[in-house]
Short mmCIF file of C-alpha atoms in Angstrom, two decimals:
data_model
loop_
_atom_site.label_atom_id
_atom_site.label_comp_id
_atom_site.label_asym_id
_atom_site.label_seq_id
_atom_site.Cartn_x
_atom_site.Cartn_y
_atom_site.Cartn_z
CA MET A 202 124.40 121.12 119.95
CA GLU A 203 121.75 123.77 120.32
CA GLN A 204 118.28 122.46 121.30
CA ILE A 205 115.16 123.07 119.29
CA GLN A 206 111.84 123.97 120.91
CA ARG A 207 109.61 121.40 122.64
CA PHE A 208 108.81 118.13 120.63
CA PRO A 209 106.88 117.69 118.38
CA ALA A 210 106.42 121.49 117.58
CA GLY A 211 110.04 121.79 117.15
CA TYR A 212 110.13 118.94 114.58
CA PHE A 213 107.54 120.70 112.35
CA ALA A 214 109.32 124.02 112.67
CA MET A 215 112.61 122.33 111.62
CA ILE A 216 111.49 120.37 108.56
CA VAL A 217 110.54 123.36 106.48
CA SER A 218 114.18 124.66 106.43
CA PRO A 219 117.12 122.62 105.01
CA VAL A 220 119.50 124.67 107.07
CA LYS A 221 117.69 124.01 110.32
CA ILE A 222 117.43 120.29 109.50
CA PHE A 223 121.24 120.08 109.38
CA ARG A 224 121.91 122.50 112.27
CA TYR A 225 119.64 120.54 114.67
CA ARG A 226 120.81 117.06 113.41
CA GLY A 227 121.69 116.11 117.01
CA ALA A 228 118.72 117.48 118.80
CA LEU A 229 116.31 114.46 118.71
CA SER A 230 116.58 111.42 120.84
CA VAL A 231 116.14 107.82 119.60
CA TRP A 232 112.55 107.47 120.93
CA LYS A 233 111.61 110.74 119.30
CA LEU A 234 112.99 109.35 115.91
CA ILE A 235 110.90 106.23 116.36
CA LEU A 236 107.76 108.31 116.86
CA ILE A 237 108.65 110.39 113.84
CA PHE A 238 109.09 107.36 111.69
CA LEU A 239 105.71 105.99 112.70
CA PHE A 240 104.16 109.39 111.95
CA LEU A 241 105.70 109.46 108.41
CA ASN A 242 104.16 106.11 107.70
CA ALA A 243 100.86 107.12 109.16
CA CYS A 244 100.72 110.00 106.68
CA LEU A 245 100.59 107.35 103.88
CA ILE A 246 98.31 104.88 105.58
CA ALA A 247 95.51 107.36 106.68
CA PRO A 248 94.28 108.36 103.17
CA LEU A 249 94.22 104.81 101.87
CA SER A 250 92.30 103.54 104.90
CA LEU A 251 89.76 106.25 104.74
CA SER A 252 89.29 105.64 100.99
CA PHE A 253 88.70 101.91 101.65
CA ALA A 254 86.28 102.76 104.47
CA ARG A 255 84.25 104.93 102.13
CA ALA A 256 84.13 102.30 99.43
CA GLY A 257 80.60 100.82 98.94
CA ASN A 258 81.58 97.72 97.02
CA ILE A 259 84.30 95.33 96.04
CA SER A 260 84.67 93.18 92.91
CA LEU A 261 83.82 89.52 93.25
CA GLU A 262 86.93 88.91 91.35
CA GLN A 263 89.12 89.93 94.28
CA VAL A 264 87.40 87.42 96.58
CA ALA A 265 86.58 84.51 94.30
CA PRO A 266 88.44 84.98 90.91
CA HIS A 267 87.43 81.57 89.46
CA LEU A 268 83.79 81.96 90.51
CA TYR A 269 83.84 85.44 89.13
CA GLU A 270 84.96 84.25 85.64
CA ALA A 271 82.29 81.43 85.74
CA VAL A 272 79.59 83.90 86.64
CA GLN A 273 80.60 86.43 83.99
CA THR A 274 80.55 83.91 81.21
CA GLY A 275 78.12 81.32 82.60
CA TYR A 276 74.99 83.25 83.54
CA THR A 277 72.94 83.38 80.46
CA GLY A 278 69.50 82.89 81.89
CA GLN A 279 66.53 85.21 81.67
CA ASN A 280 66.36 88.45 83.80
CA ALA A 281 65.97 87.45 87.45
CA VAL A 282 64.01 89.63 89.81
CA LEU A 283 65.03 88.84 93.45
CA SER A 284 62.87 90.14 96.25
CA PHE A 285 64.24 90.26 99.95
CA GLN A 286 62.34 90.98 103.09
CA ASN A 287 64.06 90.98 106.47
CA GLY A 288 67.01 88.95 105.22
CA VAL A 289 64.91 86.23 103.50
CA LEU A 290 64.56 85.58 99.81
CA GLN A 291 60.83 86.03 98.95
CA SER A 292 60.70 85.30 95.32
CA GLY A 293 62.90 84.63 92.33
CA ASN A 294 62.96 82.91 89.04
CA ALA A 295 64.20 79.31 89.55
CA TRP A 296 67.25 78.81 87.36
CA THR A 297 70.28 76.43 87.75
CA LYS A 298 73.19 75.89 85.46
CA GLU A 299 75.77 73.21 86.10
CA HIS A 300 78.96 73.03 84.10
CA GLY A 301 81.75 70.77 85.14
CA ASP A 302 82.83 71.69 88.67
CA THR A 303 80.76 74.93 88.70
CA ILE A 304 77.13 75.51 89.68
CA ILE A 305 74.99 78.71 89.65
CA SER A 306 71.64 78.41 91.10
CA PHE A 307 68.71 80.64 91.82
CA ASP A 308 66.62 77.83 93.16
CA PRO A 309 66.31 77.83 97.01
CA ARG A 310 64.47 74.49 96.87
CA LYS A 311 67.41 72.69 95.13
CA THR A 312 69.23 70.54 97.70
CA THR A 313 73.03 70.68 97.43
CA ALA A 314 75.10 69.56 100.32
CA VAL A 315 76.95 72.54 101.83
CA SER A 316 79.57 72.27 104.57
CA GLU A 317 79.97 75.73 106.25
CA SER A 318 82.70 77.34 108.30
CA ARG A 319 83.54 81.00 108.69
CA TYR A 320 85.82 81.31 105.66
CA HIS A 321 85.88 77.81 104.07
CA THR A 322 82.30 77.09 103.01
CA LYS A 323 82.32 74.25 100.50
CA VAL A 324 79.80 72.77 98.18
CA ALA A 325 79.78 69.04 97.61
CA HIS A 326 81.00 67.96 94.11
CA TYR A 327 81.60 71.61 92.99
CA LYS A 328 84.75 73.72 93.24
CA ASN A 329 82.97 76.98 92.26
CA ALA A 330 79.45 77.71 93.41
CA LEU A 331 77.02 80.55 93.67
CA LEU A 332 73.81 79.40 95.37
CA PHE A 333 70.84 81.56 96.34
CA ARG A 334 69.37 79.78 99.44
CA LYS A 335 66.28 81.00 101.29
CA ASP A 336 68.17 82.98 104.00
CA ARG A 337 71.69 83.30 102.61
CA LEU A 338 73.95 83.31 99.53
CA ILE A 339 76.57 80.61 99.27
CA LEU A 340 79.81 81.51 97.54
CA ALA A 341 82.62 79.00 97.03
CA ASP A 342 85.76 79.25 94.93
CA GLU A 343 88.40 76.64 93.99
CA ASN A 344 91.06 78.86 95.54
CA GLY A 345 89.77 77.43 98.86
CA PHE A 346 87.70 80.43 100.07
CA GLY A 347 83.97 80.08 100.59
CA PHE A 348 81.42 82.28 102.37
CA SER A 349 77.93 82.14 103.66
CA VAL A 350 76.51 85.70 103.02
CA ARG A 351 73.46 87.16 104.59
CA TYR A 352 70.81 88.94 102.46
CA PRO A 353 69.91 92.58 103.04
CA ALA A 354 68.13 93.13 106.28
CA GLY A 355 65.37 95.38 104.96
CA ASN A 356 63.13 95.20 101.97
CA GLU A 357 64.95 95.22 98.73
CA LYS A 358 64.40 94.16 95.14
CA ILE A 359 67.14 93.33 92.73
CA THR A 360 67.06 92.79 88.95
CA ILE A 361 69.82 90.56 87.53
CA GLN A 362 70.09 91.02 83.73
CA ASN A 363 73.48 89.38 83.15
CA GLY A 364 76.60 87.89 84.52
CA ARG A 365 78.15 91.33 85.30
CA ASP A 366 75.09 92.24 87.39
CA LEU A 367 75.21 88.90 89.21
CA ALA A 368 78.89 89.30 90.00
CA SER A 369 78.35 92.88 91.20
CA PHE A 370 75.52 91.95 93.41
CA ALA A 371 77.33 89.03 95.01
CA GLY A 372 80.44 91.23 95.61
CA ALA A 373 78.38 94.04 97.20
CA LEU A 374 76.71 91.50 99.58
CA TRP A 375 80.03 90.07 100.52
CA PHE A 376 81.55 93.48 101.11
CA ARG A 377 78.61 94.67 103.20
CA GLN A 378 78.93 91.72 105.62
CA HIS A 379 82.75 91.74 105.90
CA LYS A 380 83.52 95.48 105.73
CA VAL A 381 83.97 95.90 109.44
CA ILE A 382 86.74 93.24 109.47
CA LEU A 383 88.30 94.28 106.22
CA ILE A 384 88.95 97.89 107.14
CA PRO A 385 91.40 97.22 110.00
CA LEU A 386 92.83 94.18 108.30
CA VAL A 387 93.63 96.08 105.01
CA SER A 388 94.94 99.02 107.03
CA CYS A 389 97.41 96.76 108.93
CA LEU A 390 98.52 95.22 105.70
CA ILE A 391 99.11 98.55 104.07
CA GLY A 392 100.89 99.66 107.22
CA ILE A 393 103.26 96.67 107.16
CA LEU A 394 104.02 97.33 103.55
CA PHE A 395 104.85 100.98 104.14
CA LEU A 396 106.81 100.24 107.31
CA PHE A 397 108.94 97.63 105.58
CA SER A 398 109.49 99.80 102.46
CA ASN A 399 110.37 102.90 104.35
CA MET A 400 112.59 101.03 106.81
CA LEU A 401 114.70 99.88 103.85
CA LEU A 402 114.72 103.21 102.07
CA MET A 403 115.28 105.53 104.98
CA GLY A 404 117.74 103.07 106.48
CA ALA A 405 119.75 102.97 103.33
CA VAL A 406 119.80 106.78 102.97
CA SER A 407 120.75 107.20 106.67
CA LEU A 408 123.65 104.78 106.24
CA MET A 409 124.89 106.57 103.14
CA LEU A 410 124.75 109.93 105.06
CA TRP A 411 126.59 108.34 107.96
CA LEU A 412 129.40 107.08 105.71
CA THR A 413 130.20 110.71 104.84
CA ARG A 414 131.68 110.94 108.38
CA PHE A 415 134.84 109.35 106.89
CA SER A 416 135.47 112.49 104.75
CA SER A 417 137.27 115.41 106.15
CA PHE A 418 134.49 118.00 105.57
CA SER A 419 131.32 116.21 106.83
CA GLY A 420 129.70 117.43 110.03
CA ILE A 421 127.68 114.20 110.30
CA ARG A 422 129.29 112.22 113.05
CA SER A 423 126.81 109.50 114.11
CA LEU A 424 124.13 107.29 112.67
CA LYS A 425 121.60 109.01 114.94
CA GLN A 426 122.52 112.31 113.34
CA ALA A 427 122.18 110.78 109.84
CA ALA A 428 118.80 109.28 110.69
CA THR A 429 117.56 112.65 112.04
CA ILE A 430 118.43 114.38 108.80
CA THR A 431 116.61 111.61 106.75
CA LEU A 432 113.50 111.64 108.87
CA SER A 433 113.34 115.39 108.96
CA ALA A 434 113.87 115.67 105.14
CA THR A 435 111.01 113.21 104.74
CA GLY A 436 108.61 115.35 106.76
CA VAL A 437 107.28 117.81 104.21
CA PRO A 438 107.18 115.25 101.35
CA SER A 439 105.16 112.89 103.53
CA ILE A 440 102.63 115.60 104.36
CA ILE A 441 102.34 116.41 100.70
CA ALA A 442 101.88 112.72 99.91
CA MET A 443 99.10 112.47 102.50
CA LEU A 444 97.29 115.48 100.96
CA ALA A 445 97.62 113.82 97.49
CA GLY A 446 96.20 110.62 98.97
CA PHE A 447 93.19 112.50 100.29
CA ALA A 448 92.81 113.98 96.89
CA GLY A 449 92.63 110.55 95.28
CA ALA A 450 96.26 109.48 94.61
CA GLY A 451 97.14 105.83 94.82
CA ALA A 452 99.69 104.07 97.12
CA ALA A 453 102.34 104.03 94.40
CA THR A 454 101.99 107.74 93.64
CA MET A 455 102.07 108.58 97.45
CA MET A 456 105.32 106.56 97.93
CA MET A 457 106.86 108.24 94.92
CA ILE A 458 106.03 111.75 96.24
CA GLN A 459 107.51 110.77 99.63
CA SER A 460 110.73 109.16 98.37
CA LEU A 461 111.50 111.73 95.62
CA GLY A 462 110.73 114.55 97.96
CA MET A 463 113.07 113.15 100.58
CA VAL A 464 115.91 112.91 97.98
CA LEU A 465 115.23 116.52 96.91
CA PHE A 466 115.25 117.81 100.49
CA ILE A 467 118.60 116.03 101.14
CA ALA A 468 120.01 117.57 97.99
CA MET A 469 118.88 120.99 99.14
CA ILE A 470 120.47 120.40 102.64
CA PHE A 471 123.77 119.60 100.85
CA LEU A 472 123.48 122.69 98.60
CA LYS A 473 122.78 124.92 101.48
CA THR A 474 125.26 123.52 104.07
CA LYS A 475 127.78 121.35 102.22
CA PHE A 476 127.41 119.15 105.36
CA LEU A 477 129.98 121.46 106.95
CA THR A 478 130.26 121.60 110.78
CA ASP A 479 130.09 125.39 110.96
CA ASP A 480 126.74 126.86 112.04
CA MET A 481 124.90 128.41 109.10
#
């Protein structure tokens, strides 16, 4: 089999031509195919990770859904003006509401027993809690998660007019403190999702191409050749999906662009070559 130019330049030169993809189906080694598979997944991961890194806030609903509902409907007090200086609550209108197993309190002097750990802060006698203490905000949800969140380090004044404002402020504080941990964690989760999904999809397509070897006309003679065709056919669609992601497309749209593009490229390879062994 004729060899292509040095990797990885040869791969990018090959993926733009359906005829070249089929002609050089035996030119890539297994370890190169593994690197290409990781690259194709990275094309989808990069835009989503960057988008999340640029985000300035997260909804409290995603962290503490039960507390979020309680805050949205339960905060009916007067406007609260909160002043922070060097991470300490300087002033605020004292206000506390208790309803069943939920408490919302703006009163730093109110003594409520709190047991704290990194991710499982709990408030005694309450499943859902939002407490403004002197030096930190306590969040607890009946889903088991609870957090002790630091106030802004500089000088800042916040006006809370309704439950929506309160939930938004609590979510912003939480995200500010945990953003450094969340970015690599979310990137890893997204990466695992894409790896598993693409492993199934590209593996199934490679297997179907390999099965054509049992026909008299097919020039695909090994599973490695079938995988090379599949991964090469996915190259251009993955780059297009990455560009769409940087333009604002979501994960589902990017995966659709990649998978449909791969199918179209394989169809073009068949139309151009008929999978015949003769060089084109």
